[in-house]
XYZ file of C-alpha atoms in Angstrom:
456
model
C -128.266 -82.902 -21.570
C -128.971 -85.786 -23.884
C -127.368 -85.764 -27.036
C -128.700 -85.202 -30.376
C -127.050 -88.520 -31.358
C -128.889 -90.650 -28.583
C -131.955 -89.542 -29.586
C -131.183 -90.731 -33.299
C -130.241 -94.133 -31.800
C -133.383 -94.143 -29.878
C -135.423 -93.346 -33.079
C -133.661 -96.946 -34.582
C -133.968 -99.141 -31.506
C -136.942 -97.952 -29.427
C -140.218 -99.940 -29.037
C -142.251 -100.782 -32.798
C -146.143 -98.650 -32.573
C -148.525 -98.684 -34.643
C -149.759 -95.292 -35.431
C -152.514 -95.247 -34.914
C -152.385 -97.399 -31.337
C -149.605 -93.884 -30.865
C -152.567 -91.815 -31.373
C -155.331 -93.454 -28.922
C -152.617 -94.176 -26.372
C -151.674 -90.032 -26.997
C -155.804 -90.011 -26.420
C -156.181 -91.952 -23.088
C -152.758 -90.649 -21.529
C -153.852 -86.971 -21.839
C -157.880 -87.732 -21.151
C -156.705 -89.366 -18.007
C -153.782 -86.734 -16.902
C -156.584 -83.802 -17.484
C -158.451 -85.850 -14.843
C -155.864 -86.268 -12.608
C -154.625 -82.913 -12.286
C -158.749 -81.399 -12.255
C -157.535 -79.142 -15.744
C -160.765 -77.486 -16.186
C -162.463 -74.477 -17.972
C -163.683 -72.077 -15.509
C -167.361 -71.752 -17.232
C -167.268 -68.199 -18.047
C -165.895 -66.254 -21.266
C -162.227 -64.980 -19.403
C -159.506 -64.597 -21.831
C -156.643 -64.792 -19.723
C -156.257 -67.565 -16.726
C -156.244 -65.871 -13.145
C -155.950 -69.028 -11.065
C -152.326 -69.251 -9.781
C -152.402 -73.205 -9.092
C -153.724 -73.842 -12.373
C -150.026 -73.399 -14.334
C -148.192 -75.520 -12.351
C -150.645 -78.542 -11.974
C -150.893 -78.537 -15.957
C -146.856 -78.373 -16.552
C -147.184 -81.627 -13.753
C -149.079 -82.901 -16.335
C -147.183 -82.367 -19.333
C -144.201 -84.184 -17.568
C -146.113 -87.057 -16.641
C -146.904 -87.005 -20.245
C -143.494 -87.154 -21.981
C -142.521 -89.540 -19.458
C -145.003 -91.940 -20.072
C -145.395 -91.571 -24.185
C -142.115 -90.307 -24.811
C -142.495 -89.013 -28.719
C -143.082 -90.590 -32.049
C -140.898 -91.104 -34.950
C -143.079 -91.268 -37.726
C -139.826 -92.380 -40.002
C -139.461 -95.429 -38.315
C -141.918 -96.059 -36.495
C -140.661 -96.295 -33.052
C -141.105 -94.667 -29.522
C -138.348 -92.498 -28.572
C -138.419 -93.098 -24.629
C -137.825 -90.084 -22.011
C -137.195 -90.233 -18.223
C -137.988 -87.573 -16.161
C -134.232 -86.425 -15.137
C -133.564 -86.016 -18.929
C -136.851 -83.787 -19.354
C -136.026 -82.076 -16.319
C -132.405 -81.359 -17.774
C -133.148 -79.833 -21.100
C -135.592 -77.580 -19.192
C -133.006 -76.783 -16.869
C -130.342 -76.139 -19.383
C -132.310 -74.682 -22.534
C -131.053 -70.513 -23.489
C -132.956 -68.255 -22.157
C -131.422 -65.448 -24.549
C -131.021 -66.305 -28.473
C -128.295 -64.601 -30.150
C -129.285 -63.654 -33.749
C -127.895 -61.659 -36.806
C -124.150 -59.305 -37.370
C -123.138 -55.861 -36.806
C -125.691 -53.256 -36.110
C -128.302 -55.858 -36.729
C -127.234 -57.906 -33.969
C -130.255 -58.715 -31.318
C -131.033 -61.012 -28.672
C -134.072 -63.177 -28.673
C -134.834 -63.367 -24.992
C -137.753 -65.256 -22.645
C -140.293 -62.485 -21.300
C -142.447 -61.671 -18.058
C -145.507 -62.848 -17.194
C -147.514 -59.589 -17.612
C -144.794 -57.794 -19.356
C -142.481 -54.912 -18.324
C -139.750 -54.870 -21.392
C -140.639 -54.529 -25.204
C -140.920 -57.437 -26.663
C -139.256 -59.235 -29.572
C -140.748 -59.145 -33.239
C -140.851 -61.314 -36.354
C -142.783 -59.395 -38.321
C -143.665 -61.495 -41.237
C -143.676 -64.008 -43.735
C -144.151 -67.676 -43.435
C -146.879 -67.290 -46.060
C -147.045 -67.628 -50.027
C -145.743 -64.592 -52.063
C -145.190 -65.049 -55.847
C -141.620 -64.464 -56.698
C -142.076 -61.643 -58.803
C -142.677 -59.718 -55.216
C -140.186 -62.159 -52.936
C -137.280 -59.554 -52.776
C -139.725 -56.250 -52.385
C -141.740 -57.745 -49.987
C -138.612 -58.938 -48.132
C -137.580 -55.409 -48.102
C -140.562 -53.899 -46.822
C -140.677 -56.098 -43.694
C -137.152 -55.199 -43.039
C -137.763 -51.629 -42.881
C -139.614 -52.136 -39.981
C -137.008 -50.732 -36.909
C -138.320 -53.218 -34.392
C -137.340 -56.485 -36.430
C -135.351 -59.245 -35.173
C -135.452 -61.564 -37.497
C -137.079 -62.442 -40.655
C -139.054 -65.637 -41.642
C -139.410 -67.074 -45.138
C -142.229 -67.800 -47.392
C -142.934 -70.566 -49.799
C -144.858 -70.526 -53.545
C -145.335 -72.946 -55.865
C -143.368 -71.757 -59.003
C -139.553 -70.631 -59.498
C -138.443 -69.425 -62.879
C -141.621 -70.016 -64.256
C -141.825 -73.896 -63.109
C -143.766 -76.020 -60.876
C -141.867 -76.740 -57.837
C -142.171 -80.619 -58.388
C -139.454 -83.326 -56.785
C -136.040 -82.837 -54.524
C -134.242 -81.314 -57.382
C -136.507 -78.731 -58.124
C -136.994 -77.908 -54.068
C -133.467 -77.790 -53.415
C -133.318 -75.201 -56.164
C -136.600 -73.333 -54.955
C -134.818 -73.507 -51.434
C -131.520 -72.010 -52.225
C -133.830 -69.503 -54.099
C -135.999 -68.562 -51.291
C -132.749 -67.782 -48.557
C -131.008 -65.739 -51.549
C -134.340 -63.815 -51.633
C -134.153 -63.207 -48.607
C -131.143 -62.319 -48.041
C -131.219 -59.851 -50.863
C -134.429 -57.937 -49.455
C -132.775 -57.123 -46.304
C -129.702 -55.889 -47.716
C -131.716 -53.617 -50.136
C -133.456 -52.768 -46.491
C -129.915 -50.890 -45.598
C -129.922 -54.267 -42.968
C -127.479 -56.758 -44.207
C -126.802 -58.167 -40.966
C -130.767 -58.655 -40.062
C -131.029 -62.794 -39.181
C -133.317 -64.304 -41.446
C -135.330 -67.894 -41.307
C -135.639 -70.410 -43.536
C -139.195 -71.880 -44.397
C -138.761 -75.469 -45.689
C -140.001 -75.599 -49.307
C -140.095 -79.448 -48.144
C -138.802 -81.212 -44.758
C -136.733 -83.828 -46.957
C -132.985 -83.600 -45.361
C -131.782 -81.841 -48.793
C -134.319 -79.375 -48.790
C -133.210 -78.060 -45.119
C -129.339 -77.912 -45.377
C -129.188 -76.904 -48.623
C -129.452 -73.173 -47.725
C -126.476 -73.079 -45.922
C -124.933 -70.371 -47.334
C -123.034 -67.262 -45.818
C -123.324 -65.429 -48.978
C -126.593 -65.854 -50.385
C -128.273 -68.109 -47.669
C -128.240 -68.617 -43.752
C -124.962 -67.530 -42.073
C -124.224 -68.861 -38.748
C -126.464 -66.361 -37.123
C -129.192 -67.216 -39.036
C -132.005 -69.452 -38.034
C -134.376 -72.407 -39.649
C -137.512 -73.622 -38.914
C -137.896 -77.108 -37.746
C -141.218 -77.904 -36.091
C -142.652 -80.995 -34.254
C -145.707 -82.109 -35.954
C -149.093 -82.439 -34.240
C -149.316 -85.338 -31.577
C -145.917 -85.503 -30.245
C -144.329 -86.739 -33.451
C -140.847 -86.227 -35.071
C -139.651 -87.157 -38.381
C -135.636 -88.051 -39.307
C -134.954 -86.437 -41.495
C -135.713 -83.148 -39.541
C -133.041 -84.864 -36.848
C -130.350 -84.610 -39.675
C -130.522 -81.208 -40.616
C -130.820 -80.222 -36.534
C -127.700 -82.440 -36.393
C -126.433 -80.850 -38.971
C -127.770 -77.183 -37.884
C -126.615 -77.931 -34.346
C -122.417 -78.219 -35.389
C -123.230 -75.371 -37.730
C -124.642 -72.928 -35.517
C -127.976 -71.759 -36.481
C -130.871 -70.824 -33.996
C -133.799 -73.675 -34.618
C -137.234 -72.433 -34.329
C -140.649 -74.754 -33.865
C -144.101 -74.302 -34.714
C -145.293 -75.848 -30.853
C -149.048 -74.831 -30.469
C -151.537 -77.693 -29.879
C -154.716 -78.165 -32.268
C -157.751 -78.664 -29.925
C -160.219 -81.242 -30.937
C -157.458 -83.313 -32.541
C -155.712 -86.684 -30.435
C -155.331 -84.627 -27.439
C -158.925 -83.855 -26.683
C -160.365 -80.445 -25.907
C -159.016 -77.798 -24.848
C -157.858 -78.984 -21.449
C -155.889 -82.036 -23.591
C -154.561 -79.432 -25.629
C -153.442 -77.505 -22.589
C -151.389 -80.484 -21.824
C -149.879 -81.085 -25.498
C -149.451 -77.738 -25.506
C -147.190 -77.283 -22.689
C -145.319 -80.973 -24.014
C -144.862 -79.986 -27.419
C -142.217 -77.049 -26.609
C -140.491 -79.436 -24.531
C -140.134 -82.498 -26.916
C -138.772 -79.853 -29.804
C -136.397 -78.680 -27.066
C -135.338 -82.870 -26.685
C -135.626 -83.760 -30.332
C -134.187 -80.973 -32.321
C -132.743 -79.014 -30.078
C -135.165 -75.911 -30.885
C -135.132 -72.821 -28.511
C -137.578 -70.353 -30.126
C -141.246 -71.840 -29.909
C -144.557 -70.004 -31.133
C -146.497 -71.942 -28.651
C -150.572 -71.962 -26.688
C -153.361 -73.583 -28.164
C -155.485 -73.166 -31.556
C -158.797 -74.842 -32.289
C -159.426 -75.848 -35.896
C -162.334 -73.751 -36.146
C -160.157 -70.481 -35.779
C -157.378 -71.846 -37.803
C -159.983 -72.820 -41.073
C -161.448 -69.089 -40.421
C -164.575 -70.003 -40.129
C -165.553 -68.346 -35.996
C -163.933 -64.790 -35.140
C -163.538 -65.543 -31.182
C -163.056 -68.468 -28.850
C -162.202 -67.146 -25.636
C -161.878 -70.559 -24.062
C -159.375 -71.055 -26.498
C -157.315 -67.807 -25.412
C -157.640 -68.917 -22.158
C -156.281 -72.521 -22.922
C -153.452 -70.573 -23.960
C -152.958 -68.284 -21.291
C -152.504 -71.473 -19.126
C -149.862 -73.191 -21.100
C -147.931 -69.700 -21.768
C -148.363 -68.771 -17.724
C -146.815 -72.304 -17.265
C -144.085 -72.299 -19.469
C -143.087 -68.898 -18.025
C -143.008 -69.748 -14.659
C -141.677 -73.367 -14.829
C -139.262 -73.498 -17.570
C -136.559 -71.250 -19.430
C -138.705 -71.854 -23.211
C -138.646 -68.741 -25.321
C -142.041 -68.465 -26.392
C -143.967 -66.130 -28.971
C -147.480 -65.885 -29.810
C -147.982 -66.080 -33.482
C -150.886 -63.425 -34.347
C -153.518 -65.172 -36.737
C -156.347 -63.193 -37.663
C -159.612 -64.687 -39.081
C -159.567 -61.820 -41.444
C -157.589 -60.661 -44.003
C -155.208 -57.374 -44.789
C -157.172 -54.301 -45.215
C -159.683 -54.987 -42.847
C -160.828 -53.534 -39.762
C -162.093 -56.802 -38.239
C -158.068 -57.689 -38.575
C -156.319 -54.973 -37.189
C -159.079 -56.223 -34.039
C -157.888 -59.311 -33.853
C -154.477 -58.485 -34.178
C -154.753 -55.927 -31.090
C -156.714 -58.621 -29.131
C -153.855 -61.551 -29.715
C -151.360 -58.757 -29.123
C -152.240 -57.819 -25.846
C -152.857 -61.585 -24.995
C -149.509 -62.105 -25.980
C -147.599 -59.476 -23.788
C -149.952 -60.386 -20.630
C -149.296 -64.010 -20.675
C -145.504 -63.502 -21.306
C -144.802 -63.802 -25.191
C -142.837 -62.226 -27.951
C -144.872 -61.505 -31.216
C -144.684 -63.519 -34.715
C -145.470 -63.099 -38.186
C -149.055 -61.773 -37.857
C -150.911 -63.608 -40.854
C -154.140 -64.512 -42.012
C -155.452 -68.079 -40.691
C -156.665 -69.231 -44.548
C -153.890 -67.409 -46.020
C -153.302 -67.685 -49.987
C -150.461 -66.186 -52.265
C -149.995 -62.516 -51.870
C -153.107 -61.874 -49.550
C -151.608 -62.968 -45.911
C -149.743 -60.086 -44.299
C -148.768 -56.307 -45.426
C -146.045 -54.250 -43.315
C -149.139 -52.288 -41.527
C -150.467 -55.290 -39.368
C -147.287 -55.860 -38.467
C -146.274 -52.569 -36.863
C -149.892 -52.407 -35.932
C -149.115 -55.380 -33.558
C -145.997 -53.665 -32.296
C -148.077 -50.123 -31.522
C -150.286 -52.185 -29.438
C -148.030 -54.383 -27.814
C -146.258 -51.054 -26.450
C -149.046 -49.726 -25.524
C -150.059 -52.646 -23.674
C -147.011 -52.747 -22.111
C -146.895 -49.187 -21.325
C -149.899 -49.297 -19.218
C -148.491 -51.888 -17.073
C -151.653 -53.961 -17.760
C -152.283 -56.907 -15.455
C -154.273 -60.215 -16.381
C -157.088 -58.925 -14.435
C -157.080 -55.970 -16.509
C -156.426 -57.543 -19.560
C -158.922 -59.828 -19.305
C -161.628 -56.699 -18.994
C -160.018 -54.869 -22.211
C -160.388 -58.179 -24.642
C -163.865 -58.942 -22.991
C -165.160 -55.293 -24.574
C -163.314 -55.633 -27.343
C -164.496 -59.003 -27.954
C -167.917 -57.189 -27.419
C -167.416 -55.174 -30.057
C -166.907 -57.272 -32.546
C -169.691 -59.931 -31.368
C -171.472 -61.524 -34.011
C -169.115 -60.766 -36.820
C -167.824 -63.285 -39.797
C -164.423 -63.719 -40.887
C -163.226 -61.076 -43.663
C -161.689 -62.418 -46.667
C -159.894 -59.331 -46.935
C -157.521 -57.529 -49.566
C -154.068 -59.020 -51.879
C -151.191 -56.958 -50.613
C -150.476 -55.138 -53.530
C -154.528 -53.974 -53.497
C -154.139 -52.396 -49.803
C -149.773 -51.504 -49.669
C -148.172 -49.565 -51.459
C -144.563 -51.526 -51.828
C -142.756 -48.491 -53.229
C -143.696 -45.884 -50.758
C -143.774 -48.490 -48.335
C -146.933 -47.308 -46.604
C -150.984 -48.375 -46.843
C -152.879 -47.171 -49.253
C -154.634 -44.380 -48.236
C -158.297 -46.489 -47.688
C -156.259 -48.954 -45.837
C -154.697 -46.026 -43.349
C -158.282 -44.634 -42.747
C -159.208 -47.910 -41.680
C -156.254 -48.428 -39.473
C -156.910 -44.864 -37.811
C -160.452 -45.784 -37.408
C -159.645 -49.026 -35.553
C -156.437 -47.486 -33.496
C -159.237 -44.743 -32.671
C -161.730 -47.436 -31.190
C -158.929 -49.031 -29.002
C -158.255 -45.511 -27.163
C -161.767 -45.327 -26.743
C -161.762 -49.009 -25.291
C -158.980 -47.857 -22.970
C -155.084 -48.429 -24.757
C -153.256 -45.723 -24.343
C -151.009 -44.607 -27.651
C -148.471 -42.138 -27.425
């Protein structure tokens, strides 16, 4: 497996790009490869791919793809070249099973089945703004949650009453955040429970300054360091997986593709898509990937549904499954926000996508999310209900596809929901909904038995 070292050489003596010539040579190499290997939509409104040869064409593509571009270091400015026996090898060798957490809270991370057949892992939160006066509650609430795995961090723009401005103050807000953390989950009764930092700020500092068995990440901890958009990589994210690598920590990446961006439509981002995992695999050495394909319109809130775009990312999840050992997870973002019905929808609808096409479940969040109105406790074990359910009934893509079609009925025509602060629809305390918030969530659980999910 190539070393984390060569590729830091490689980011100092590969080819000069320009930028932007990086970007329309990203452009052509993925217009032509979608081309090549006929990627195409299949004209109709499925959610989930049913075409068997589709998968493996597409992963042919993404290979052709690294080995031709390679990936960007935006800190230098070079080309960080890949041959195909290297790609091939981190495939080949990447964990299929993540270790995480101590004790009783012990778990293991683990790649799942195309069309399901074991429960499957959870983050249930974070990795949205909270002020800090509810960091440690908040924490705690998510914890509480029996299913979780791990726990993700949040950022905010004040600590101790100042503005978060410059390294000094961010390596401060840092070491805050993972103390936060780790304080909610031992007030959870779950000291052991892995947690995840969210970089306040990717500067080297900011990411290995929360190293910490005590108050921070332990060893069986895990950090978030993501490949940007485009197949780019920054150094300073190599030095703290360097760094995270000898130290032990699980590395996680944010490795969806953005369709309408450098890579095209959404049979580009299909391509990018299925690359992106990869390259975080080769760069950072990341094993945990919430991967697919967004379009900007979904993430800026402004259109409920895309089903082309599900089924973009059926097709890169169906390929990664079959083709490589990448430990995926679908991270659930609504259009609307907490204490809506339209959200609990679109939670069930990304939930069931998720367990059909092979996926564990992530942080379920609002897509415009702002402090203290992204996430409450409920959507998360919402998405866990339905998840079981889904996998309960043993449902197929053929019959998933069905279920999200009328449930995508249902809902036709509807706008985004700004939705409800979490201290205006959860009670932190009692840790439960408020009781206009639980109606709703009965109504909407209700409507999916009577679209055909099963709950016991």
């Amino acid at each position: 497996m190539i070393s984390l070292l060569e590729i830091a050489e490689r980011t100092q003596t590969g080819e000069k790009v320009v930028e932007k010539d990086w970007d329309m040579d990203l452009y052509r190499t993925i217009t032509g490869l979608v081309e090549k290997y006929d990627l195409k939509h299949p004209a109709d409104h499925c959610f989930i791919n049913q075409d068997d040869d589709l998968p493996q064409r597409a992963f042919e593509a993404a290979l052709e793809c690294l080995t031709e571009l390679g990936i960007f270091c935006i800190t230098t400015g070079r080309r960080v070249r890949l041959c195909r026996d290297e790609i091939l090898t981190i495939i080949r060798e990447t964990p299929s099973e993540i270790p995480m957490g101590q004790g009783k809270d012990r778990r293991i991370w683990k790649k799942q089945k195309l069309e399901g057949g074991d429960p499957v892992n959870i983050c249930p939160g974070h990795h949205t703004p909270f002020t800090e006066d509810l960091a440690s509650l908040v924490v705690k609430n998510f914890a509480q949650i029996p299913r979780t795995d791990f726990l993700e961090g949040f950022n905010f723009s004040q600590v101790d009453g100042r503005e978060i401005i410059g390294p000094p103050m961010e390596v401060y807000a840092s070491r805050r955040q993972a103390a936060w953390l780790r304080e909610g989950v031992r007030k959870a009764g779950r000291p052991g429970l892995a947690i995840v930092y969210y970089p306040i700020n990717t500067r080297a500092e900011d990411l290995i300054c929360v190293m910490d068995p005590e108050h921070g990440l332990r060893k069986t901890d895990g950090i978030l360091l993501s490949l940007l958009p485009d197949l780019k990589m920054e150094q300073d994210m190599l030095s703290a997986a360097i760094v995270y690598d000898e130290y032990g920590c699980f590395k996680i990446s944010g490795s969806f593709a953005i369709a309408g961006g450098f890579c095209g439509g959404i049979e580009g981002a299909i391509v990018e898509g299925i690359a992106k995992p990869i390259a975080a695999m080769i760069a950072y050495r990341d094993t945990i990937h919430y991967t697919g394909v967004e379009h900007i319109h979904s993430l800026n809130g402004r259109q409920v549904l895309t089903p082309w775009v599900n089924w973009a990312r059926s097709v890169v999840n169906q390929a990664l499954n079959r083709y490589a050992k990448t430990v995926t997870m679908r991270w659930v973002i609504p259009t609307s926000g907490s204490g809506t019905d339209l959200n609990l929808i679109e939670i069930a609808m990304q939930s069931i996508e998720a367990v059909v096409n092979g996926m564990n479940l992530y942080a379920p969040r609002h897509c415009r999310t702002t402090t203290n109105r992204g996430q409450t406790p409920l959507e998360a074990e919402w998405m866990i209900e339905v998840a079981d359910a889904t996998t309960g009934a043993g449902l197929d893509r053929a019959g998933a596809d069905d279920l999200l079609t009328r449930l995508a009925q249902s809902i036709d025509g509807r706008k985004p929901e700004k939705g409800y602060a979490i201290t205006e629809c959860y009670d932190l305390v009692q840790h439960r909904p408020v009781p206009a918030y639980d109606q709703v969530y009965r109504e909407v659980k209700a409507h999916l038995g009577d679209s055909g999910i099963s709950f016991l």
